[in-house]
Amino acid sequence: MRIGIVILPEERWSSARHRWRRAEEYGFDHAWTYDHLGWRDLVDGPWFDAIATLTAAATVTEHIGLGTFVASPNFRHPVHLAREALSIDDISGGRLLLGVGAGGTGFDSEVLGQEPLTPRVRVDRFTEFVELLGRLTAEDHVSYTGQHYRAVDARTLPGPVQQPRPPLIVAANGPRAINLAARHGDGWVTTGAQALDDERAWWSSVREAGDRFGAALDRAGRPAVARYLNLDSSPVYSLSSVGAFEDAVGRAAELGFTDVMTHWPRSSSWYAGDEKVLEKVAEMLPRLRDC
């Protein structure tokens, strides 16, 4: 089991850089940040860009994986994102984990004045986004014509440090997106069912999602790929206690997940918690990896 931590991009770098360093010192396998222009009720507070944050994080760490959680087609084009991704991959010495998602409703989908998209159209757009981005991060001279995206002889030299490309981690919960992740992803990340107040029901939804993804891999004729679970989509914050975290990691391992993600404790609102719990969990990481 590999264990990662998500650090929201809400602090000035003079403060935030210490968290990224500590994430590596604590022994986490990967560290992530949200790729949003603004997020939920934190939209009126401080917020910084994911790509710039990961670039900076690459310069103050040495071996921890660095990931987008998750890059969104709401405001990113695959050609430009591929350039950004290959740059981070180079600066970090091949540590980028390129998480991508369909892009939901809310601030990100409204701030640029775009017309609202139906769920079906969002998945159509996401399909093109993943197909084109996957090619752009592995090939040079890419041309593509779709309904939502085009590329005309896009150049991507010198290419990635990681071969054949930085891992493309596809976020998916619904049937079409899960099939897309199974066909094109180097990894799959899920949040389970959204807005569930019952912890048992949430874990049941995670099990069902895992079964659907396994079936989709079989249909695609592909071998097993990494499976990531966001523990904090559960009604119980994973770092609410040491016991809660240990239990969550154990359950995820039983369901076949290779990786889990928790969130750095915040003082209030989302992921409110005590950093002392994080410190205690960090001491347990070597043992938890054996789950």
PDB file of C-alpha atoms in Angstrom:
ATOM      1  CA  MET A   1       0.000   0.000   0.000  1.00  0.00           C
ATOM      2  CA  ARG A   2       1.292   3.433  -0.973  1.00  0.00           C
ATOM      3  CA  ILE A   3       0.022   6.381   1.059  1.00  0.00           C
ATOM      4  CA  GLY A   4      -0.319   9.961  -0.152  1.00  0.00           C
ATOM      5  CA  ILE A   5      -1.393  13.296   1.254  1.00  0.00           C
ATOM      6  CA  VAL A   6      -3.285  16.180  -0.322  1.00  0.00           C
ATOM      7  CA  ILE A   7      -2.182  19.740   0.466  1.00  0.00           C
ATOM      8  CA  LEU A   8      -4.715  22.389  -0.527  1.00  0.00           C
ATOM      9  CA  PRO A   9      -3.104  25.300  -2.464  1.00  0.00           C
ATOM     10  CA  GLU A  10      -4.329  27.944  -0.034  1.00  0.00           C
ATOM     11  CA  GLU A  11      -1.157  29.212   1.642  1.00  0.00           C
ATOM     12  CA  ARG A  12       1.501  31.556   0.321  1.00  0.00           C
ATOM     13  CA  TRP A  13       4.539  29.600  -0.768  1.00  0.00           C
ATOM     14  CA  SER A  14       6.638  31.044   2.053  1.00  0.00           C
ATOM     15  CA  SER A  15       4.464  28.920   4.371  1.00  0.00           C
ATOM     16  CA  ALA A  16       3.308  26.139   2.049  1.00  0.00           C
ATOM     17  CA  ARG A  17       6.783  24.930   1.108  1.00  0.00           C
ATOM     18  CA  HIS A  18       7.325  23.675   4.653  1.00  0.00           C
ATOM     19  CA  ARG A  19       4.323  21.360   4.331  1.00  0.00           C
ATOM     20  CA  TRP A  20       5.619  19.824   1.115  1.00  0.00           C
ATOM     21  CA  ARG A  21       9.017  19.251   2.704  1.00  0.00           C
ATOM     22  CA  ARG A  22       7.412  17.733   5.776  1.00  0.00           C
ATOM     23  CA  ALA A  23       5.260  15.446   3.625  1.00  0.00           C
ATOM     24  CA  GLU A  24       8.454  13.977   2.206  1.00  0.00           C
ATOM     25  CA  GLU A  25      10.181  13.880   5.600  1.00  0.00           C
ATOM     26  CA  TYR A  26       7.175  12.116   7.112  1.00  0.00           C
ATOM     27  CA  GLY A  27       7.587   9.387   4.507  1.00  0.00           C
ATOM     28  CA  PHE A  28       4.476   9.784   2.361  1.00  0.00           C
ATOM     29  CA  ASP A  29       4.789   8.153  -1.049  1.00  0.00           C
ATOM     30  CA  HIS A  30       3.053  10.942  -2.946  1.00  0.00           C
ATOM     31  CA  ALA A  31       1.670  14.429  -2.322  1.00  0.00           C
ATOM     32  CA  TRP A  32      -1.114  16.124  -4.293  1.00  0.00           C
ATOM     33  CA  THR A  33      -2.829  19.449  -4.673  1.00  0.00           C
ATOM     34  CA  TYR A  34      -6.233  20.460  -6.019  1.00  0.00           C
ATOM     35  CA  ASP A  35      -6.449  21.827  -9.547  1.00  0.00           C
ATOM     36  CA  HIS A  36      -9.288  24.344  -9.210  1.00  0.00           C
ATOM     37  CA  LEU A  37      -9.743  28.053  -9.847  1.00  0.00           C
ATOM     38  CA  GLY A  38     -11.717  28.105  -6.619  1.00  0.00           C
ATOM     39  CA  TRP A  39     -13.214  25.354  -4.493  1.00  0.00           C
ATOM     40  CA  ARG A  40     -16.548  25.173  -2.699  1.00  0.00           C
ATOM     41  CA  ASP A  41     -16.910  27.577   0.228  1.00  0.00           C
ATOM     42  CA  LEU A  42     -13.167  28.320   0.165  1.00  0.00           C
ATOM     43  CA  VAL A  43     -13.622  30.231  -3.089  1.00  0.00           C
ATOM     44  CA  ASP A  44     -13.471  33.585  -1.274  1.00  0.00           C
ATOM     45  CA  GLY A  45     -10.261  32.729   0.542  1.00  0.00           C
ATOM     46  CA  PRO A  46      -6.623  32.468  -0.567  1.00  0.00           C
ATOM     47  CA  TRP A  47      -6.068  30.039  -3.446  1.00  0.00           C
ATOM     48  CA  PHE A  48      -3.136  29.351  -5.753  1.00  0.00           C
ATOM     49  CA  ASP A  49      -2.517  27.465  -9.003  1.00  0.00           C
ATOM     50  CA  ALA A  50      -1.809  23.731  -8.982  1.00  0.00           C
ATOM     51  CA  ILE A  51       0.795  23.698 -11.753  1.00  0.00           C
ATOM     52  CA  ALA A  52       2.858  26.502 -10.233  1.00  0.00           C
ATOM     53  CA  THR A  53       2.546  24.907  -6.791  1.00  0.00           C
ATOM     54  CA  LEU A  54       3.766  21.509  -7.991  1.00  0.00           C
ATOM     55  CA  THR A  55       6.630  23.134  -9.871  1.00  0.00           C
ATOM     56  CA  ALA A  56       7.721  24.866  -6.684  1.00  0.00           C
ATOM     57  CA  ALA A  57       7.226  21.654  -4.683  1.00  0.00           C
ATOM     58  CA  ALA A  58       9.514  19.827  -7.096  1.00  0.00           C
ATOM     59  CA  THR A  59      12.348  22.188  -6.175  1.00  0.00           C
ATOM     60  CA  VAL A  60      12.072  21.632  -2.405  1.00  0.00           C
ATOM     61  CA  THR A  61      11.638  17.832  -2.455  1.00  0.00           C
ATOM     62  CA  GLU A  62      13.731  14.993  -3.822  1.00  0.00           C
ATOM     63  CA  HIS A  63      11.816  11.740  -4.134  1.00  0.00           C
ATOM     64  CA  ILE A  64       8.124  12.083  -3.222  1.00  0.00           C
ATOM     65  CA  GLY A  65       5.615  11.730  -6.058  1.00  0.00           C
ATOM     66  CA  LEU A  66       3.810  14.961  -7.004  1.00  0.00           C
ATOM     67  CA  GLY A  67       0.268  14.897  -8.326  1.00  0.00           C
ATOM     68  CA  THR A  68      -2.619  16.950  -9.676  1.00  0.00           C
ATOM     69  CA  PHE A  69      -5.858  16.066  -7.925  1.00  0.00           C
ATOM     70  CA  VAL A  70      -7.239  16.446 -10.517  1.00  0.00           C
ATOM     71  CA  ALA A  71      -6.519  18.498 -13.654  1.00  0.00           C
ATOM     72  CA  SER A  72      -9.791  19.662 -15.173  1.00  0.00           C
ATOM     73  CA  PRO A  73     -11.027  20.253 -18.731  1.00  0.00           C
ATOM     74  CA  ASN A  74     -13.211  23.026 -17.307  1.00  0.00           C
ATOM     75  CA  PHE A  75     -10.319  25.404 -17.857  1.00  0.00           C
ATOM     76  CA  ARG A  76      -7.376  23.454 -19.296  1.00  0.00           C
ATOM     77  CA  HIS A  77      -6.616  22.440 -22.881  1.00  0.00           C
ATOM     78  CA  PRO A  78      -4.706  19.179 -23.384  1.00  0.00           C
ATOM     79  CA  VAL A  79      -1.992  20.759 -25.551  1.00  0.00           C
ATOM     80  CA  HIS A  80      -1.057  23.353 -22.959  1.00  0.00           C
ATOM     81  CA  LEU A  81      -1.506  20.955 -20.037  1.00  0.00           C
ATOM     82  CA  ALA A  82       0.828  18.464 -21.704  1.00  0.00           C
ATOM     83  CA  ARG A  83       3.535  21.135 -21.910  1.00  0.00           C
ATOM     84  CA  GLU A  84       3.028  21.977 -18.241  1.00  0.00           C
ATOM     85  CA  ALA A  85       3.036  18.311 -17.247  1.00  0.00           C
ATOM     86  CA  LEU A  86       6.222  17.517 -19.141  1.00  0.00           C
ATOM     87  CA  SER A  87       7.873  20.545 -17.543  1.00  0.00           C
ATOM     88  CA  ILE A  88       7.015  19.370 -14.024  1.00  0.00           C
ATOM     89  CA  ASP A  89       8.104  15.852 -14.935  1.00  0.00           C
ATOM     90  CA  ASP A  90      11.466  17.248 -16.033  1.00  0.00           C
ATOM     91  CA  ILE A  91      11.971  19.599 -13.073  1.00  0.00           C
ATOM     92  CA  SER A  92      11.057  16.862 -10.594  1.00  0.00           C
ATOM     93  CA  GLY A  93      13.252  14.255 -12.231  1.00  0.00           C
ATOM     94  CA  GLY A  94      10.297  12.058 -13.218  1.00  0.00           C
ATOM     95  CA  ARG A  95       8.007  12.324 -10.178  1.00  0.00           C
ATOM     96  CA  LEU A  96       4.808  13.688 -11.712  1.00  0.00           C
ATOM     97  CA  LEU A  97       1.505  11.845 -11.275  1.00  0.00           C
ATOM     98  CA  LEU A  98      -0.947  13.382 -13.726  1.00  0.00           C
ATOM     99  CA  GLY A  99      -4.381  13.069 -12.172  1.00  0.00           C
ATOM    100  CA  VAL A 100      -7.258  14.114 -14.429  1.00  0.00           C
ATOM    101  CA  GLY A 101     -11.009  14.377 -13.951  1.00  0.00           C
ATOM    102  CA  ALA A 102     -14.091  15.305 -15.958  1.00  0.00           C
ATOM    103  CA  GLY A 103     -14.653  18.680 -14.298  1.00  0.00           C
ATOM    104  CA  GLY A 104     -17.878  19.189 -12.418  1.00  0.00           C
ATOM    105  CA  THR A 105     -20.300  22.019 -11.878  1.00  0.00           C
ATOM    106  CA  GLY A 106     -19.613  24.985  -9.616  1.00  0.00           C
ATOM    107  CA  PHE A 107     -17.143  27.854  -9.684  1.00  0.00           C
ATOM    108  CA  ASP A 108     -14.662  26.297 -12.130  1.00  0.00           C
ATOM    109  CA  SER A 109     -17.380  25.737 -14.700  1.00  0.00           C
ATOM    110  CA  GLU A 110     -18.887  29.213 -14.296  1.00  0.00           C
ATOM    111  CA  VAL A 111     -16.042  31.670 -13.780  1.00  0.00           C
ATOM    112  CA  LEU A 112     -15.029  31.721 -17.464  1.00  0.00           C
ATOM    113  CA  GLY A 113     -18.586  32.405 -18.575  1.00  0.00           C
ATOM    114  CA  GLN A 114     -19.029  29.054 -20.290  1.00  0.00           C
ATOM    115  CA  GLU A 115     -22.409  27.574 -21.078  1.00  0.00           C
ATOM    116  CA  PRO A 116     -23.441  24.811 -18.629  1.00  0.00           C
ATOM    117  CA  LEU A 117     -22.791  21.280 -19.847  1.00  0.00           C
ATOM    118  CA  THR A 118     -24.960  18.250 -19.242  1.00  0.00           C
ATOM    119  CA  PRO A 119     -23.332  15.263 -17.488  1.00  0.00           C
ATOM    120  CA  ARG A 120     -23.294  13.393 -20.813  1.00  0.00           C
ATOM    121  CA  VAL A 121     -21.474  16.201 -22.613  1.00  0.00           C
ATOM    122  CA  ARG A 122     -18.968  16.545 -19.751  1.00  0.00           C
ATOM    123  CA  VAL A 123     -18.053  12.872 -20.156  1.00  0.00           C
ATOM    124  CA  ASP A 124     -17.866  13.289 -23.959  1.00  0.00           C
ATOM    125  CA  ARG A 125     -15.459  16.166 -23.450  1.00  0.00           C
ATOM    126  CA  PHE A 126     -13.486  14.209 -20.853  1.00  0.00           C
ATOM    127  CA  THR A 127     -13.090  11.291 -23.250  1.00  0.00           C
ATOM    128  CA  GLU A 128     -11.439  13.541 -25.821  1.00  0.00           C
ATOM    129  CA  PHE A 129      -9.389  15.232 -23.103  1.00  0.00           C
ATOM    130  CA  VAL A 130      -7.946  11.924 -21.867  1.00  0.00           C
ATOM    131  CA  GLU A 131      -7.349  10.484 -25.338  1.00  0.00           C
ATOM    132  CA  LEU A 132      -5.509  13.567 -26.564  1.00  0.00           C
ATOM    133  CA  LEU A 133      -3.571  14.193 -23.348  1.00  0.00           C
ATOM    134  CA  GLY A 134      -2.422  10.588 -23.262  1.00  0.00           C
ATOM    135  CA  ARG A 135      -0.989  10.895 -26.748  1.00  0.00           C
ATOM    136  CA  LEU A 136       0.570  14.314 -26.146  1.00  0.00           C
ATOM    137  CA  THR A 137       2.510  13.124 -23.088  1.00  0.00           C
ATOM    138  CA  ALA A 138       3.907  10.103 -24.930  1.00  0.00           C
ATOM    139  CA  GLU A 139       4.249  11.150 -28.591  1.00  0.00           C
ATOM    140  CA  ASP A 140       5.577  14.037 -30.652  1.00  0.00           C
ATOM    141  CA  HIS A 141       3.823  15.547 -33.685  1.00  0.00           C
ATOM    142  CA  VAL A 142       0.263  14.870 -32.573  1.00  0.00           C
ATOM    143  CA  SER A 143      -2.769  15.886 -34.627  1.00  0.00           C
ATOM    144  CA  TYR A 144      -6.307  15.335 -33.356  1.00  0.00           C
ATOM    145  CA  THR A 145      -9.781  16.431 -34.358  1.00  0.00           C
ATOM    146  CA  GLY A 146     -12.670  16.037 -31.964  1.00  0.00           C
ATOM    147  CA  GLN A 147     -15.862  17.848 -31.112  1.00  0.00           C
ATOM    148  CA  HIS A 148     -14.334  19.584 -28.093  1.00  0.00           C
ATOM    149  CA  TYR A 149     -10.574  19.632 -28.782  1.00  0.00           C
ATOM    150  CA  ARG A 150      -8.234  19.915 -31.720  1.00  0.00           C
ATOM    151  CA  ALA A 151      -4.488  19.715 -32.091  1.00  0.00           C
ATOM    152  CA  VAL A 152      -2.542  20.443 -35.256  1.00  0.00           C
ATOM    153  CA  ASP A 153       0.919  18.879 -35.350  1.00  0.00           C
ATOM    154  CA  ALA A 154       1.435  19.552 -31.639  1.00  0.00           C
ATOM    155  CA  ARG A 155       5.079  19.291 -30.609  1.00  0.00           C
ATOM    156  CA  THR A 156       6.082  17.809 -27.263  1.00  0.00           C
ATOM    157  CA  LEU A 157       9.847  17.431 -27.452  1.00  0.00           C
ATOM    158  CA  PRO A 158      11.993  16.609 -25.551  1.00  0.00           C
ATOM    159  CA  GLY A 159       9.391  14.213 -24.204  1.00  0.00           C
ATOM    160  CA  PRO A 160       8.943  12.910 -20.664  1.00  0.00           C
ATOM    161  CA  VAL A 161      11.515  11.717 -18.169  1.00  0.00           C
ATOM    162  CA  GLN A 162       9.139   8.900 -17.221  1.00  0.00           C
ATOM    163  CA  GLN A 163       8.674   6.447 -20.051  1.00  0.00           C
ATOM    164  CA  PRO A 164       6.486   6.041 -21.954  1.00  0.00           C
ATOM    165  CA  ARG A 165       4.775   8.975 -20.183  1.00  0.00           C
ATOM    166  CA  PRO A 166       4.002  10.307 -16.704  1.00  0.00           C
ATOM    167  CA  PRO A 167       1.326   8.080 -15.166  1.00  0.00           C
ATOM    168  CA  LEU A 168      -2.136   9.234 -16.226  1.00  0.00           C
ATOM    169  CA  ILE A 169      -4.392   8.738 -13.195  1.00  0.00           C
ATOM    170  CA  VAL A 170      -8.007   8.952 -14.323  1.00  0.00           C
ATOM    171  CA  ALA A 171     -10.687   9.929 -11.789  1.00  0.00           C
ATOM    172  CA  ALA A 172     -13.899   8.034 -12.444  1.00  0.00           C
ATOM    173  CA  ASN A 173     -17.035   7.015 -10.592  1.00  0.00           C
ATOM    174  CA  GLY A 174     -19.757   6.663 -13.251  1.00  0.00           C
ATOM    175  CA  PRO A 175     -19.959   3.811 -15.802  1.00  0.00           C
ATOM    176  CA  ARG A 176     -18.683   5.699 -18.869  1.00  0.00           C
ATOM    177  CA  ALA A 177     -15.809   7.343 -17.010  1.00  0.00           C
ATOM    178  CA  ILE A 178     -14.811   4.025 -15.435  1.00  0.00           C
ATOM    179  CA  ASN A 179     -14.673   2.444 -18.885  1.00  0.00           C
ATOM    180  CA  LEU A 180     -12.532   5.357 -20.059  1.00  0.00           C
ATOM    181  CA  ALA A 181     -10.156   4.911 -17.113  1.00  0.00           C
ATOM    182  CA  ALA A 182      -9.900   1.198 -17.843  1.00  0.00           C
ATOM    183  CA  ARG A 183      -9.027   1.825 -21.497  1.00  0.00           C
ATOM    184  CA  HIS A 184      -6.584   4.692 -21.139  1.00  0.00           C
ATOM    185  CA  GLY A 185      -5.503   5.140 -17.534  1.00  0.00           C
ATOM    186  CA  ASP A 186      -2.206   4.143 -15.961  1.00  0.00           C
ATOM    187  CA  GLY A 187      -4.144   4.359 -12.718  1.00  0.00           C
ATOM    188  CA  TRP A 188      -7.691   4.893 -11.497  1.00  0.00           C
ATOM    189  CA  VAL A 189      -8.811   7.131  -8.632  1.00  0.00           C
ATOM    190  CA  THR A 190     -12.248   7.107  -7.056  1.00  0.00           C
ATOM    191  CA  THR A 191     -14.084   8.997  -4.352  1.00  0.00           C
ATOM    192  CA  GLY A 192     -16.879   6.464  -3.989  1.00  0.00           C
ATOM    193  CA  ALA A 193     -20.457   7.693  -3.936  1.00  0.00           C
ATOM    194  CA  GLN A 194     -20.797  11.375  -3.159  1.00  0.00           C
ATOM    195  CA  ALA A 195     -22.788  12.999  -0.333  1.00  0.00           C
ATOM    196  CA  LEU A 196     -23.330   9.853   1.712  1.00  0.00           C
ATOM    197  CA  ASP A 197     -23.709  10.385   5.468  1.00  0.00           C
ATOM    198  CA  ASP A 198     -23.444   6.713   6.339  1.00  0.00           C
ATOM    199  CA  GLU A 199     -19.891   5.355   6.502  1.00  0.00           C
ATOM    200  CA  ARG A 200     -20.935   1.758   5.880  1.00  0.00           C
ATOM    201  CA  ALA A 201     -22.885   2.784   2.781  1.00  0.00           C
ATOM    202  CA  TRP A 202     -19.865   4.737   1.517  1.00  0.00           C
ATOM    203  CA  TRP A 203     -17.545   1.768   1.844  1.00  0.00           C
ATOM    204  CA  SER A 204     -20.137  -0.347   0.070  1.00  0.00           C
ATOM    205  CA  SER A 205     -20.126   2.154  -2.815  1.00  0.00           C
ATOM    206  CA  VAL A 206     -16.324   1.946  -2.954  1.00  0.00           C
ATOM    207  CA  ARG A 207     -16.495  -1.839  -3.182  1.00  0.00           C
ATOM    208  CA  GLU A 208     -19.040  -1.622  -6.005  1.00  0.00           C
ATOM    209  CA  ALA A 209     -16.907   0.925  -7.891  1.00  0.00           C
ATOM    210  CA  GLY A 210     -13.884  -1.356  -7.588  1.00  0.00           C
ATOM    211  CA  ASP A 211     -15.861  -4.284  -8.960  1.00  0.00           C
ATOM    212  CA  ARG A 212     -17.046  -2.184 -11.922  1.00  0.00           C
ATOM    213  CA  PHE A 213     -13.512  -1.045 -12.646  1.00  0.00           C
ATOM    214  CA  GLY A 214     -12.184  -4.597 -12.521  1.00  0.00           C
ATOM    215  CA  ALA A 215     -14.863  -5.703 -14.980  1.00  0.00           C
ATOM    216  CA  ALA A 216     -14.028  -2.763 -17.255  1.00  0.00           C
ATOM    217  CA  LEU A 217     -10.335  -3.736 -17.228  1.00  0.00           C
ATOM    218  CA  ASP A 218     -11.288  -7.270 -18.233  1.00  0.00           C
ATOM    219  CA  ARG A 219     -13.419  -5.983 -21.108  1.00  0.00           C
ATOM    220  CA  ALA A 220     -10.544  -3.767 -22.252  1.00  0.00           C
ATOM    221  CA  GLY A 221      -8.149  -6.715 -22.101  1.00  0.00           C
ATOM    222  CA  ARG A 222      -5.747  -4.802 -19.889  1.00  0.00           C
ATOM    223  CA  PRO A 223      -3.698  -5.958 -16.894  1.00  0.00           C
ATOM    224  CA  ALA A 224      -4.194  -4.547 -13.420  1.00  0.00           C
ATOM    225  CA  VAL A 225      -3.281  -0.888 -12.889  1.00  0.00           C
ATOM    226  CA  ALA A 226      -2.823   1.177  -9.732  1.00  0.00           C
ATOM    227  CA  ARG A 227      -6.027   1.924  -7.825  1.00  0.00           C
ATOM    228  CA  TYR A 228      -6.212   5.117  -5.752  1.00  0.00           C
ATOM    229  CA  LEU A 229      -8.861   5.880  -3.124  1.00  0.00           C
ATOM    230  CA  ASN A 230      -9.575   9.310  -1.658  1.00  0.00           C
ATOM    231  CA  LEU A 231     -10.247   8.310   1.957  1.00  0.00           C
ATOM    232  CA  ASP A 232     -11.716  11.691   2.806  1.00  0.00           C
ATOM    233  CA  SER A 233     -14.758  11.337   0.611  1.00  0.00           C
ATOM    234  CA  SER A 234     -15.991   9.154   3.433  1.00  0.00           C
ATOM    235  CA  PRO A 235     -18.263  10.783   6.041  1.00  0.00           C
ATOM    236  CA  VAL A 236     -15.421  10.195   8.521  1.00  0.00           C
ATOM    237  CA  TYR A 237     -12.274  12.295   8.026  1.00  0.00           C
ATOM    238  CA  SER A 238      -9.439   9.779   7.866  1.00  0.00           C
ATOM    239  CA  LEU A 239      -7.155  11.819  10.160  1.00  0.00           C
ATOM    240  CA  SER A 240      -9.824  12.404  12.788  1.00  0.00           C
ATOM    241  CA  SER A 241      -7.854   9.887  14.855  1.00  0.00           C
ATOM    242  CA  VAL A 242      -5.002   7.422  14.478  1.00  0.00           C
ATOM    243  CA  GLY A 243      -7.484   4.583  14.793  1.00  0.00           C
ATOM    244  CA  ALA A 244      -9.717   5.978  12.067  1.00  0.00           C
ATOM    245  CA  PHE A 245      -6.785   6.225   9.671  1.00  0.00           C
ATOM    246  CA  GLU A 246      -5.505   2.749  10.400  1.00  0.00           C
ATOM    247  CA  ASP A 247      -8.985   1.318   9.910  1.00  0.00           C
ATOM    248  CA  ALA A 248      -9.496   3.171   6.615  1.00  0.00           C
ATOM    249  CA  VAL A 249      -6.167   2.008   5.182  1.00  0.00           C
ATOM    250  CA  GLY A 250      -6.922  -1.576   6.168  1.00  0.00           C
ATOM    251  CA  ARG A 251     -10.357  -1.472   4.527  1.00  0.00           C
ATOM    252  CA  ALA A 252      -8.919   0.010   1.342  1.00  0.00           C
ATOM    253  CA  ALA A 253      -6.286  -2.719   1.158  1.00  0.00           C
ATOM    254  CA  GLU A 254      -8.947  -5.411   1.570  1.00  0.00           C
ATOM    255  CA  LEU A 255     -10.810  -3.918  -1.398  1.00  0.00           C
ATOM    256  CA  GLY A 256      -7.745  -4.127  -3.624  1.00  0.00           C
ATOM    257  CA  PHE A 257      -6.597  -0.515  -3.597  1.00  0.00           C
ATOM    258  CA  THR A 258      -2.886  -0.016  -4.104  1.00  0.00           C
ATOM    259  CA  ASP A 259      -2.844   3.642  -2.997  1.00  0.00           C
ATOM    260  CA  VAL A 260      -4.808   5.857  -0.610  1.00  0.00           C
ATOM    261  CA  MET A 261      -4.903   9.615  -0.111  1.00  0.00           C
ATOM    262  CA  THR A 262      -5.639  11.682   2.972  1.00  0.00           C
ATOM    263  CA  HIS A 263      -5.725  15.460   3.461  1.00  0.00           C
ATOM    264  CA  TRP A 264      -3.436  17.641   5.503  1.00  0.00           C
ATOM    265  CA  PRO A 265      -5.404  18.738   8.594  1.00  0.00           C
ATOM    266  CA  ARG A 266      -6.853  22.251   8.464  1.00  0.00           C
ATOM    267  CA  SER A 267      -7.859  24.492  11.348  1.00  0.00           C
ATOM    268  CA  SER A 268     -11.538  24.613  10.351  1.00  0.00           C
ATOM    269  CA  SER A 269     -14.111  23.747   7.682  1.00  0.00           C
ATOM    270  CA  TRP A 270     -13.051  21.007   5.276  1.00  0.00           C
ATOM    271  CA  TYR A 271     -10.658  18.412   6.715  1.00  0.00           C
ATOM    272  CA  ALA A 272     -10.545  20.111  10.106  1.00  0.00           C
ATOM    273  CA  GLY A 273      -8.188  18.193  12.351  1.00  0.00           C
ATOM    274  CA  ASP A 274      -5.129  18.123  14.562  1.00  0.00           C
ATOM    275  CA  GLU A 275      -1.644  17.997  13.072  1.00  0.00           C
ATOM    276  CA  LYS A 276      -0.560  15.896  16.053  1.00  0.00           C
ATOM    277  CA  VAL A 277      -2.643  13.071  14.585  1.00  0.00           C
ATOM    278  CA  LEU A 278      -0.795  13.507  11.294  1.00  0.00           C
ATOM    279  CA  GLU A 279       2.537  13.261  13.113  1.00  0.00           C
ATOM    280  CA  LYS A 280       1.483  10.047  14.853  1.00  0.00           C
ATOM    281  CA  VAL A 281       0.218   8.562  11.598  1.00  0.00           C
ATOM    282  CA  ALA A 282       3.537   9.414   9.950  1.00  0.00           C
ATOM    283  CA  GLU A 283       5.302   7.257  12.515  1.00  0.00           C
ATOM    284  CA  MET A 284       3.061   4.352  11.491  1.00  0.00           C
ATOM    285  CA  LEU A 285       3.572   4.627   7.726  1.00  0.00           C
ATOM    286  CA  PRO A 286       6.186   1.839   7.421  1.00  0.00           C
ATOM    287  CA  ARG A 287       3.810  -0.605   9.104  1.00  0.00           C
ATOM    288  CA  LEU A 288       0.724   0.591   7.224  1.00  0.00           C
ATOM    289  CA  ARG A 289       2.449  -0.022   3.884  1.00  0.00           C
ATOM    290  CA  ASP A 290       2.389  -3.729   4.684  1.00  0.00           C
ATOM    291  CA  CYS A 291      -1.421  -3.795   4.716  1.00  0.00           C
TER     292      CYS A 291
END
